[in-house]
Coordinates of C-alpha atoms and ligand atoms in Angstrom, one line a residue:
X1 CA 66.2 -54.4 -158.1
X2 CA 65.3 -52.3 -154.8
X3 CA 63.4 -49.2 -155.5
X4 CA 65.8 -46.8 -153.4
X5 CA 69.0 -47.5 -155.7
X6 CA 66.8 -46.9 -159.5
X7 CA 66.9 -42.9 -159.9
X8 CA 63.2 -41.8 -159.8
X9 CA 63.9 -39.5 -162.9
X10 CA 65.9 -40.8 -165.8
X11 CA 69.4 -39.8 -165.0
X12 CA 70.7 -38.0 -168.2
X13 CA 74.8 -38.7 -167.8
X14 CA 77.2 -39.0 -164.5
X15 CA 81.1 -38.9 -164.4
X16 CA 81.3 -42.6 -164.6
X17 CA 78.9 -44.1 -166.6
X18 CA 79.6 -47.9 -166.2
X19 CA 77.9 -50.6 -169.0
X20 CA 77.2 -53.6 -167.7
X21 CA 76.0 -54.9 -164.4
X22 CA 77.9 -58.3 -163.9
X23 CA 81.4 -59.1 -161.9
X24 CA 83.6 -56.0 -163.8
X25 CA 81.0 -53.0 -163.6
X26 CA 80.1 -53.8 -160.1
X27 CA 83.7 -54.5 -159.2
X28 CA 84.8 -51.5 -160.9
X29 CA 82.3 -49.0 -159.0
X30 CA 83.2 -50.4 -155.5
X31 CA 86.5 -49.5 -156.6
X32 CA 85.9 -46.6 -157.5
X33 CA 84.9 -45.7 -154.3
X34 CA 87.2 -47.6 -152.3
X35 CA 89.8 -45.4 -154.0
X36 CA 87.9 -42.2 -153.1
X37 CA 86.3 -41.3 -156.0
X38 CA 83.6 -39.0 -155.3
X39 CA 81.8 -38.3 -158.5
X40 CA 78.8 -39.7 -159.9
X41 CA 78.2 -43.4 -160.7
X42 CA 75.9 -44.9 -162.7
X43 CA 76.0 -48.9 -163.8
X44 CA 73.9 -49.3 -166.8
X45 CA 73.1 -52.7 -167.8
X46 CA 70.2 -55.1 -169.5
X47 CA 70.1 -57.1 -166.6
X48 CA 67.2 -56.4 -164.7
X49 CA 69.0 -57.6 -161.1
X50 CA 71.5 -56.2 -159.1
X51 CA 74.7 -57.5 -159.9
X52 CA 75.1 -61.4 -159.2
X53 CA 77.7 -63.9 -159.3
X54 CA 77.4 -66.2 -162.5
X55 CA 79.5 -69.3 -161.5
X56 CA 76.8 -70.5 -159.5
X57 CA 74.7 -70.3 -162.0
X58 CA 76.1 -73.4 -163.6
X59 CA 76.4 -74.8 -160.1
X60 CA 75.0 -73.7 -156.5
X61 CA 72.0 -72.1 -158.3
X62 CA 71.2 -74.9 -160.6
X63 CA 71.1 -77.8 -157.8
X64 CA 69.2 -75.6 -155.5
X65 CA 71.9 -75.3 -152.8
X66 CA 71.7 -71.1 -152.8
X67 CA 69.0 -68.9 -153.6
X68 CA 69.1 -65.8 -155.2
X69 CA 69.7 -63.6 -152.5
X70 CA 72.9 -65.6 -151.7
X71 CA 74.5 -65.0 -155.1
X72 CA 74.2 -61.1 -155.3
X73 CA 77.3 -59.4 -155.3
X74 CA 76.8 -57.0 -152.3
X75 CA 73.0 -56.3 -150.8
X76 CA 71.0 -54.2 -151.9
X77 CA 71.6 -51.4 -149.7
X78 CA 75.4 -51.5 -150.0
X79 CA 74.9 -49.4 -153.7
X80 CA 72.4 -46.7 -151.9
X81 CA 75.3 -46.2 -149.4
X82 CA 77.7 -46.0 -151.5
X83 CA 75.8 -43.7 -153.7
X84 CA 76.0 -46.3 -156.9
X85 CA 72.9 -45.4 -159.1
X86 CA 71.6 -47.9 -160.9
X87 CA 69.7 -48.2 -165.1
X88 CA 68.7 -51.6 -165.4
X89 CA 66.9 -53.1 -168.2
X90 CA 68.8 -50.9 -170.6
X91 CA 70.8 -51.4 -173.6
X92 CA 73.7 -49.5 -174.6
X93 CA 73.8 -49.8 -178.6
X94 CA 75.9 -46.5 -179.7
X95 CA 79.1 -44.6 -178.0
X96 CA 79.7 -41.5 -179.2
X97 CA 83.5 -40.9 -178.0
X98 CA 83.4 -37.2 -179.2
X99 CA 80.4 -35.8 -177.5
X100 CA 80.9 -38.3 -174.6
X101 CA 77.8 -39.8 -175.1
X102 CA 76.2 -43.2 -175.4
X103 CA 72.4 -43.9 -177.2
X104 CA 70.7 -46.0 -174.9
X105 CA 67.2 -48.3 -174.8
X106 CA 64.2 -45.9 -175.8
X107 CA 66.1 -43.6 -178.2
X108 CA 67.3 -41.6 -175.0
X109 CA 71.1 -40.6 -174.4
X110 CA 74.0 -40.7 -171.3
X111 CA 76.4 -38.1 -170.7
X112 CA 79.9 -39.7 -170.0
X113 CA 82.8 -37.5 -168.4
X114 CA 85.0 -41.5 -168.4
X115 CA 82.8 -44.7 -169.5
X116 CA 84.1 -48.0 -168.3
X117 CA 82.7 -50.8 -171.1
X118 CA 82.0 -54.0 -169.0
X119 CA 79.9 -55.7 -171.1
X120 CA 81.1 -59.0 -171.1
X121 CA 79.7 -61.1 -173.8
X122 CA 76.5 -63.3 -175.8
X123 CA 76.6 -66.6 -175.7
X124 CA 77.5 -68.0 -178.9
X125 CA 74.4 -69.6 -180.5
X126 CA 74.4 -72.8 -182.7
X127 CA 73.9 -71.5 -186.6
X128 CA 72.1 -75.2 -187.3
X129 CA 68.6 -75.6 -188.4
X130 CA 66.5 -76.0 -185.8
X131 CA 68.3 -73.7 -183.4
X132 CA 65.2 -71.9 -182.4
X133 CA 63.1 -74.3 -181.5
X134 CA 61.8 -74.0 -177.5
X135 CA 63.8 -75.9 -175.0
X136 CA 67.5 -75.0 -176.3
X137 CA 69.2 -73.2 -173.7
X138 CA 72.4 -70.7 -173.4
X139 CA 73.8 -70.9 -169.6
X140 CA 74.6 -67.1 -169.4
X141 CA 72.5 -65.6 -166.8
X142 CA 69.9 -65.8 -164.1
X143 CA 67.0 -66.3 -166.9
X144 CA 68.9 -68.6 -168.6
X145 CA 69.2 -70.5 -165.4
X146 CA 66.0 -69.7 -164.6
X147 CA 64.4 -71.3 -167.5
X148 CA 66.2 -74.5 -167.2
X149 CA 64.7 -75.2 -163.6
X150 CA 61.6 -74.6 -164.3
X151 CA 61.7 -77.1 -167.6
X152 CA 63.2 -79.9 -165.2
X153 CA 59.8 -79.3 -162.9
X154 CA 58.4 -79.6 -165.9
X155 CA 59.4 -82.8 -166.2
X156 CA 62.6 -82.8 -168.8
X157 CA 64.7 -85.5 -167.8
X158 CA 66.7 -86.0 -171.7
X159 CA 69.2 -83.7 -172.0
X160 CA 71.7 -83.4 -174.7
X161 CA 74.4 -80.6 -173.5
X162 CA 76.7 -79.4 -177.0
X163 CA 80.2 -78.6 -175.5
X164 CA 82.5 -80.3 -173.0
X165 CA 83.9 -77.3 -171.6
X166 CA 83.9 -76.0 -168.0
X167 CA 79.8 -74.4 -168.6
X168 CA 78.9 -77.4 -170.1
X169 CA 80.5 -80.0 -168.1
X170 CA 79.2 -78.4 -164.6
X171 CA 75.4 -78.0 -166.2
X172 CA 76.0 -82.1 -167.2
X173 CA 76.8 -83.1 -163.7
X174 CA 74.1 -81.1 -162.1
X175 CA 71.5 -82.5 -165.0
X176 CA 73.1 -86.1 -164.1
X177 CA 72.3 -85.9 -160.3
X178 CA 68.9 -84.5 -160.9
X179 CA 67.7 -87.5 -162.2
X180 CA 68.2 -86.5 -166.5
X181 CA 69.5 -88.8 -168.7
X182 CA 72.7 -87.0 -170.1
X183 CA 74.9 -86.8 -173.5
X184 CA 77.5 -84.2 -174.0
X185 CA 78.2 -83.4 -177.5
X186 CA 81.7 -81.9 -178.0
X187 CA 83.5 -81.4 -181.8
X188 CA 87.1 -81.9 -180.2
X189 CA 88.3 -85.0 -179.3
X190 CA 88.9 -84.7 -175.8
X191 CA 86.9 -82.8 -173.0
X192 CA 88.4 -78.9 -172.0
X193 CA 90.3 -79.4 -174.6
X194 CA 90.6 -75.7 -175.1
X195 CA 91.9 -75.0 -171.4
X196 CA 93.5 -77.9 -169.7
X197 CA 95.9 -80.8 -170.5
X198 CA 95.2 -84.1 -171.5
X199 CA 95.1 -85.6 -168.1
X200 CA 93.2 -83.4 -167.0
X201 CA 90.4 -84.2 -169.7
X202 CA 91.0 -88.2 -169.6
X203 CA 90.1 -87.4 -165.6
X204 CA 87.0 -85.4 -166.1
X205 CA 85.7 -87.3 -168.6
X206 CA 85.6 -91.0 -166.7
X207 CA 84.1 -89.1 -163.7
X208 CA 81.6 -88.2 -165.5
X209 CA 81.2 -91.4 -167.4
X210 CA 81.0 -92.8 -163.8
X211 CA 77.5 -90.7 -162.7
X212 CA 76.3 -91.9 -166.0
X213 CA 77.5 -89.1 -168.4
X214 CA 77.5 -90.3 -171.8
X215 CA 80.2 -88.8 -173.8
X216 CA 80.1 -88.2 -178.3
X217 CA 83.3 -86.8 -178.9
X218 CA 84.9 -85.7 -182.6
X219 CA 81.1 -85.4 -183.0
X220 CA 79.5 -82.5 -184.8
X221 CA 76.3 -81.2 -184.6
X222 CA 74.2 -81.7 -187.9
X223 CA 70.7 -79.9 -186.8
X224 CA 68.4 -79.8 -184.3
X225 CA 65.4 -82.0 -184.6
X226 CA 61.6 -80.8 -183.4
X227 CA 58.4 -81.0 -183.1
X228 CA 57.4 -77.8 -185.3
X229 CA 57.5 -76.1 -181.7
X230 CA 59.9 -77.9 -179.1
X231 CA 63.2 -80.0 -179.6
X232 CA 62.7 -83.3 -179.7
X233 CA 66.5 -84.4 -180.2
X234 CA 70.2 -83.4 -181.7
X235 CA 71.2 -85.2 -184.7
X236 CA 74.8 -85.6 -185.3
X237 CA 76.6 -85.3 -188.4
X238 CA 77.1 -89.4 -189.0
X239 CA 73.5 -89.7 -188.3
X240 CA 73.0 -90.5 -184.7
X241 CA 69.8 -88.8 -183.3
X242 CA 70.3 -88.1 -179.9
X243 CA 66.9 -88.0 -177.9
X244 CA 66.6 -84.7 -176.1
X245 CA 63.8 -82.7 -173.9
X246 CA 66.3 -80.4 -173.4
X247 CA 69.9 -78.9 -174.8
X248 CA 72.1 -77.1 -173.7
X249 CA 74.7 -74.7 -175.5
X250 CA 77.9 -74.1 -173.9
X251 CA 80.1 -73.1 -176.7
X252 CA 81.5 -70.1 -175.8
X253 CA 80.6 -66.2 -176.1
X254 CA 81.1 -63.7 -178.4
X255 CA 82.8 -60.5 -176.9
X256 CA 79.6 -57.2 -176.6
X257 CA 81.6 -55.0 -177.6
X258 CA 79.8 -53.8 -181.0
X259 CA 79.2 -50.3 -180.3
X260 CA 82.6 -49.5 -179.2
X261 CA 84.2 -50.8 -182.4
X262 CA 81.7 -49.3 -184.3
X263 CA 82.9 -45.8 -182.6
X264 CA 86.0 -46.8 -184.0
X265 CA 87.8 -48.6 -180.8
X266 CA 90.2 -50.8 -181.5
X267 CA 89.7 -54.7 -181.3
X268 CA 88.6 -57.9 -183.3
X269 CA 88.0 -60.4 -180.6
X270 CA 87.1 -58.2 -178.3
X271 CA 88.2 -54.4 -177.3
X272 CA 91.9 -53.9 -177.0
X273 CA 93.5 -52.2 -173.7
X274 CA 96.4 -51.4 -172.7
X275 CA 98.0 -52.0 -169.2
X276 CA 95.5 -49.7 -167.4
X277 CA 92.8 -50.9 -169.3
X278 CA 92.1 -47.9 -171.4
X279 CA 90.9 -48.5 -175.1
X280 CA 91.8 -46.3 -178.0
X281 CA 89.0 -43.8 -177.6
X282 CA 89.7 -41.3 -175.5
X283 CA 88.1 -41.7 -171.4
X284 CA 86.9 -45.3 -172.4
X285 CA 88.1 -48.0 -170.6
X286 CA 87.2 -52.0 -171.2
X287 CA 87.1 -54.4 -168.5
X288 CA 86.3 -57.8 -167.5
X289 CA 85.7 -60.9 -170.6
X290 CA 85.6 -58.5 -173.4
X291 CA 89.1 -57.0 -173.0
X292 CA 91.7 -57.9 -174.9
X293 CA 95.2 -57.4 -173.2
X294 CA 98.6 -58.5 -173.8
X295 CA 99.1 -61.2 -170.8
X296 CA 102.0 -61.7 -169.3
X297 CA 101.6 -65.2 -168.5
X298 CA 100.6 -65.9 -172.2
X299 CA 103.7 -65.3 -172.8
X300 CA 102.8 -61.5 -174.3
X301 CA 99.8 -62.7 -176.3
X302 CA 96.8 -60.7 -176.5
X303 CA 94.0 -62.5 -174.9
X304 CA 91.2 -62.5 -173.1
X305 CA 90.1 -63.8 -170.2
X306 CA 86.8 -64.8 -169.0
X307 CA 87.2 -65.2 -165.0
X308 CA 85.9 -63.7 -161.9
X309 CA 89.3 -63.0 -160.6
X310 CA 90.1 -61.1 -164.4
X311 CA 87.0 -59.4 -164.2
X312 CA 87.9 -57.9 -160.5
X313 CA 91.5 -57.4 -161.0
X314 CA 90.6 -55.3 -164.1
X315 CA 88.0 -53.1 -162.7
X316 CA 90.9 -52.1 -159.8
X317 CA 93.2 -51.0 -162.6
X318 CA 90.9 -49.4 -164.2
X319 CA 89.2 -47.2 -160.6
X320 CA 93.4 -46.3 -160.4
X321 CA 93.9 -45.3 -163.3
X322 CA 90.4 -43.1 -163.0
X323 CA 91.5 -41.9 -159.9
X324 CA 95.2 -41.1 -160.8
X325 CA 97.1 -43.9 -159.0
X326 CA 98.0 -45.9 -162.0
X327 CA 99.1 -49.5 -161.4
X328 CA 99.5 -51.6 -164.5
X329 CA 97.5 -54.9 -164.8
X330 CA 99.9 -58.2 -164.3
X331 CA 97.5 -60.7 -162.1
X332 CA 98.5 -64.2 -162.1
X333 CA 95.1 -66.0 -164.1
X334 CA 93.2 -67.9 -161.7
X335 CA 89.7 -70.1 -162.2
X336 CA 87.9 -72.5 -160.5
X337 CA 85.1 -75.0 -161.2
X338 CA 83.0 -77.6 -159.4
X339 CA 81.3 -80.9 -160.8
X340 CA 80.2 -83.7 -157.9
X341 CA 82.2 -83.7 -154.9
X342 CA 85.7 -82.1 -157.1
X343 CA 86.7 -78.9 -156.7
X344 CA 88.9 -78.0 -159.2
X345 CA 91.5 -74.9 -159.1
X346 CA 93.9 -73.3 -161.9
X347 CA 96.6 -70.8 -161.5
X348 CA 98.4 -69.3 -164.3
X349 CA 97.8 -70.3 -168.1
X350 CA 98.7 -74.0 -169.8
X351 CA 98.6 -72.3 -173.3
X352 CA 102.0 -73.2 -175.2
X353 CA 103.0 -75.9 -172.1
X354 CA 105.5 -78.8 -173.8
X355 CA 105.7 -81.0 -170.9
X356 CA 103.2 -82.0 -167.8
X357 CA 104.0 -83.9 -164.2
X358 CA 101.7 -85.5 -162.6
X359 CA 102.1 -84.7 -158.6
X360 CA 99.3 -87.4 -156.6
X361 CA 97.2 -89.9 -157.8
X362 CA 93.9 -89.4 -159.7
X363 CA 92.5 -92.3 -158.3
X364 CA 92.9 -90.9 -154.7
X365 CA 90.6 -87.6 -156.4
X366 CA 93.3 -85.5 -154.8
X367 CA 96.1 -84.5 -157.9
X368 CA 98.0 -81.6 -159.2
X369 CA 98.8 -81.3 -163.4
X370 CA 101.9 -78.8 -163.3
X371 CA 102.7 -77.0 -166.9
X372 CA 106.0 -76.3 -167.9
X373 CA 107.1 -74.6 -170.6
X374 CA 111.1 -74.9 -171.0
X375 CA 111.2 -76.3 -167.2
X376 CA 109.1 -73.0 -166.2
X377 CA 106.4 -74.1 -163.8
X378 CA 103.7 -71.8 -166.2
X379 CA 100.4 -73.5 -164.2
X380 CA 98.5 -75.5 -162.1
X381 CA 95.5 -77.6 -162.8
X382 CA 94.7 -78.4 -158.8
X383 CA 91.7 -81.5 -158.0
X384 CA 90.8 -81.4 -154.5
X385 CA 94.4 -79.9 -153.9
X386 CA 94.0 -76.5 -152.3
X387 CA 97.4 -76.9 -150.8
X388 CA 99.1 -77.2 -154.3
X389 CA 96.8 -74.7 -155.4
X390 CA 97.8 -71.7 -153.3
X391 CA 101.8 -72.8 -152.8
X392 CA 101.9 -73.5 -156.7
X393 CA 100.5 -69.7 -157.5
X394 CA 104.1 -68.5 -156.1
X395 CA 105.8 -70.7 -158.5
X396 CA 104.0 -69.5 -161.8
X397 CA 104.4 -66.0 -160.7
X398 CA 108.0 -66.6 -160.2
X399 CA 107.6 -68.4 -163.6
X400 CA 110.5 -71.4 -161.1
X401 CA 112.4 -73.6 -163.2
X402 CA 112.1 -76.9 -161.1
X403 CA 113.0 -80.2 -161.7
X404 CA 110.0 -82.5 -162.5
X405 CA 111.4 -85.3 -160.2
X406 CA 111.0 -82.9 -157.2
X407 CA 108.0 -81.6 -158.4
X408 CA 106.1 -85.0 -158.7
X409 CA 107.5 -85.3 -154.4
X410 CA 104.1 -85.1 -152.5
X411 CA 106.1 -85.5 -149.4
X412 CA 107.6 -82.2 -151.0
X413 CA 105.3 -79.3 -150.2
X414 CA 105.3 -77.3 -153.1
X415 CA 106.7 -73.2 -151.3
X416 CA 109.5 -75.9 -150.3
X417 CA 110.6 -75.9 -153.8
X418 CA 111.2 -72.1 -154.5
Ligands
FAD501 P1 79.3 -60.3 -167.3 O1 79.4 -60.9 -165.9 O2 78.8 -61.2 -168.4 O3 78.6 -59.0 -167.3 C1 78.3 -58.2 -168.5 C2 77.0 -57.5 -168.4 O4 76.9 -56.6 -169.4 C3 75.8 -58.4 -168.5 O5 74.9 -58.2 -167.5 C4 75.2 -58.0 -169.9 O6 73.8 -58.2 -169.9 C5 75.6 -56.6 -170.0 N1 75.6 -56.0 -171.3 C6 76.2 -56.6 -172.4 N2 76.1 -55.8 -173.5 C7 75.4 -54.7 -173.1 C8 75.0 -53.5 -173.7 N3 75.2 -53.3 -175.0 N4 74.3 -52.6 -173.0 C9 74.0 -52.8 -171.7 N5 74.4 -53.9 -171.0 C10 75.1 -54.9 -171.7 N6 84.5 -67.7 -163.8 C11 85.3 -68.2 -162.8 O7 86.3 -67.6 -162.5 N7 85.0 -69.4 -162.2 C12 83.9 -70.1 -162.5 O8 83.6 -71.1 -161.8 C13 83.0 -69.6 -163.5 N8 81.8 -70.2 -163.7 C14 80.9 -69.6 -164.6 C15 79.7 -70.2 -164.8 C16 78.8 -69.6 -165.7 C17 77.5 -70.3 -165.9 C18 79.1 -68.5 -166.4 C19 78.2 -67.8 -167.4 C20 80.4 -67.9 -166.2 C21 81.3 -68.4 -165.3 N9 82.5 -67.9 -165.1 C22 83.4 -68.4 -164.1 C23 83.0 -66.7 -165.9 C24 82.7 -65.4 -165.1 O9 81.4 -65.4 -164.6 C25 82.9 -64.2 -166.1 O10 84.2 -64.2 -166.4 C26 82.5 -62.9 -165.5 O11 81.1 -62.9 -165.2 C27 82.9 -61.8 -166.4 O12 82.4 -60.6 -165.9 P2 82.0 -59.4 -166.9 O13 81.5 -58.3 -166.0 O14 83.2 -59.1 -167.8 O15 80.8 -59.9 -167.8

């Protein structure tokens, strides 16, 4: 954190007091003053860094490919210019919604005239014995990241990861291709089961089986084993001991949103919002993983979202809505994630899809999965497909009824078909 943006005295409040330092709060104070807000800012967060980009955390940061300095957000002297004060190292645990105020690290207080809760979320932790034991590791943030590395110097080379999502899939193929010996541990009984299709996970899964990725799936975790001090392997529920020098947890997070719903916001997974992201306490808005919002492209659920692109497009709602331009939230989802040489790119939700196409070949690495739900083209899983990826976005946001035949047409480009 550069010296010039940390006030020299403890600031005691601003017009915008923003929690949380990641992709929403920073988004939402750029914002802010890209809409001409000229009030006072101040991003409050635990992190002790300027804000930073997590995906390559799980990826370009883990392999080495880009330093620090390459993932922050903006440089440091972007937030001096901009007049963006910064409290790092600080914990918001109470919001008081009547007297605008929140109780921060150190017993002190924050004035708010409008808070914006960015908080994100924890990584979920295993609740087996043996969870605490040195060498388990959440893939949440720079230390956690941090950490890892400096194990593998160390020497680690077993790892066991526990969850075949997209955290825990990306940590497996950069552990694979540094040299470790790799299991992934995952209760369902296919990988990304919670976000993608079928073919999508059969894909993944012998790619990774390919680099040397071995797979226990349907498998639950029974404890961690140890030393008295340091892991020394994950033993599964039917008995299997899986070796490990290191683990790694990527089972989800859990929504930081306790003080707000202890002030009496809204929310059970998560903190509810409406379309311009405002809670049910009065100047408090919610932003970025830990807001709840009924999604269009779910169909109307109430979700949440975990995404870059969710966390930016919510923080420009919310600086409108702050700054009395209100424009309701309705981005099309979007997500991408590497592993190896695949890039892989989503638009639009799968959830509730009742039939797939298949649009390429998988064994060329170059393939689209299209979701439909009755015959509406509801999103795209894109491998090594940019083309697909950017043509199909018009098709889930004009939610196109198109025939599968056509769609499956490579010689067909996709904005043909609208
Ligand atoms: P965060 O970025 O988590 O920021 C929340 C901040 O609030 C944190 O700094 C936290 O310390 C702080 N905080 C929490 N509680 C408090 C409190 N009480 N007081 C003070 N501060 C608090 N998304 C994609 O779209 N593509 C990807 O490829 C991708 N890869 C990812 C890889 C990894 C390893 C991770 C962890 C995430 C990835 N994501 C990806 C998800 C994406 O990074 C998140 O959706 C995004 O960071 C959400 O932003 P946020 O601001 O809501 O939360």
């Amino acid at each position: 954190m550069s010296a010039d943006i940390i006030p020299n005295t403890t600031p005691t409040g601003a017009d915008v007091v923003i929690v949380g330092t990641g992709h929403a709060g920073a988004q939402a104070a750029i914002a802010l003053r890209q809409q001409g807000f000229a009030g006072s800012i101040l991003l409050v967060g635990r992190d002790r860094d300027l804000p930073y980009e997590r995906p390559p955390l799980s990826k370009e940061y883990l392999t080495g490919a880009k330093s620090f300095e390459r993932i922050l957000i903006r440089p440091p002297a972007f937030w001096a210019e901009r007049q963006i004060a910064f409290l790092p190292g600080t914990n918001v645990s109470r919001v008081d919604p009547v007297a605008h105020e929140l109780g921060i690290s150190g017993g002190r207080t924050l004035a708010y005239g409008t808070l914006i809760w960015a908080a994100g979320g924890d990584p979920r932790r295993l609740s087996c014995g043996g969870a605490d034991l040195a060498g388990i590791h959440a893939m949440r943030d720079r230390a956690d990241a941090d950490r890892l590395l400096a194990e593998l110097d160390a020497g680690a080379r077993r790892a066991v990861v526990i969850g075949a999502g997209y955290i825990g899939l990306e940590s497996a193929a950069v552990l694979v291709k540094a040299g470790c010996d790799v299991r992934v541990v995952e209760q369902q009984e296919r990988v990304l089961a919670r976000v993608a299709g079928a073919d999508l996970s059969a894909f993944y899964q012998a790619e990774h089986e390919a680099q040397g990725v071995r797979f226990h799936m349907g498998a639950a975790v029974e404890c961690i084993e140890g030393d008295g001090e340091r892991v020394t392997g994950v033993r599964l529920a039917d008995g299997t001991v899986l070796p490990a020098d290191i683990v790694v947890v990527g089972i989800g997070i859990v929504p930081a949103v306790g003080p707000l719903i202890a002030a009496g916001a809204a929310g059970a997974n998560g903190v509810d919002v409406d379309e311009f992201c405002r809670t049910s306490l009065p100047d408090v808005y919610a932003i970025g993983d830990c807001a709840a919002h009924a999604n269009r492209y779910a169909g109307n659920a109430v979700i949440r979202l975990e995404s870059v692109g969710n966390a930016n497009d919510m923080a420009s709602v919310a600086a409108r809505a702050i700054c009395g331009d209100p424009q309701g939230y309705d981005a099309v989802p979007w997500f991408w994630s590497n592993q190896y040489d695949l890039k892989l790119q989503t638009v639009g939700l799968a959830l509730g899809h009742d039939a797939t196409v298949l649009r390429g070949d998988p064994a060329a690495r170059s393939f689209s999965v299209i979701y439909l739900r009755g015959g509406q083209v509801i999103a795209l899983d894109c491998v090594n497909a940019t083309r697909d990826y950017a043509q199909g976005r018009k098709l889930v946001e004009a939610g196109a009824v198109i025939a599968p035949e056509l769609l499956m047409d490579t010689e067909t480009p996709l904005k043909a078909m609208l």
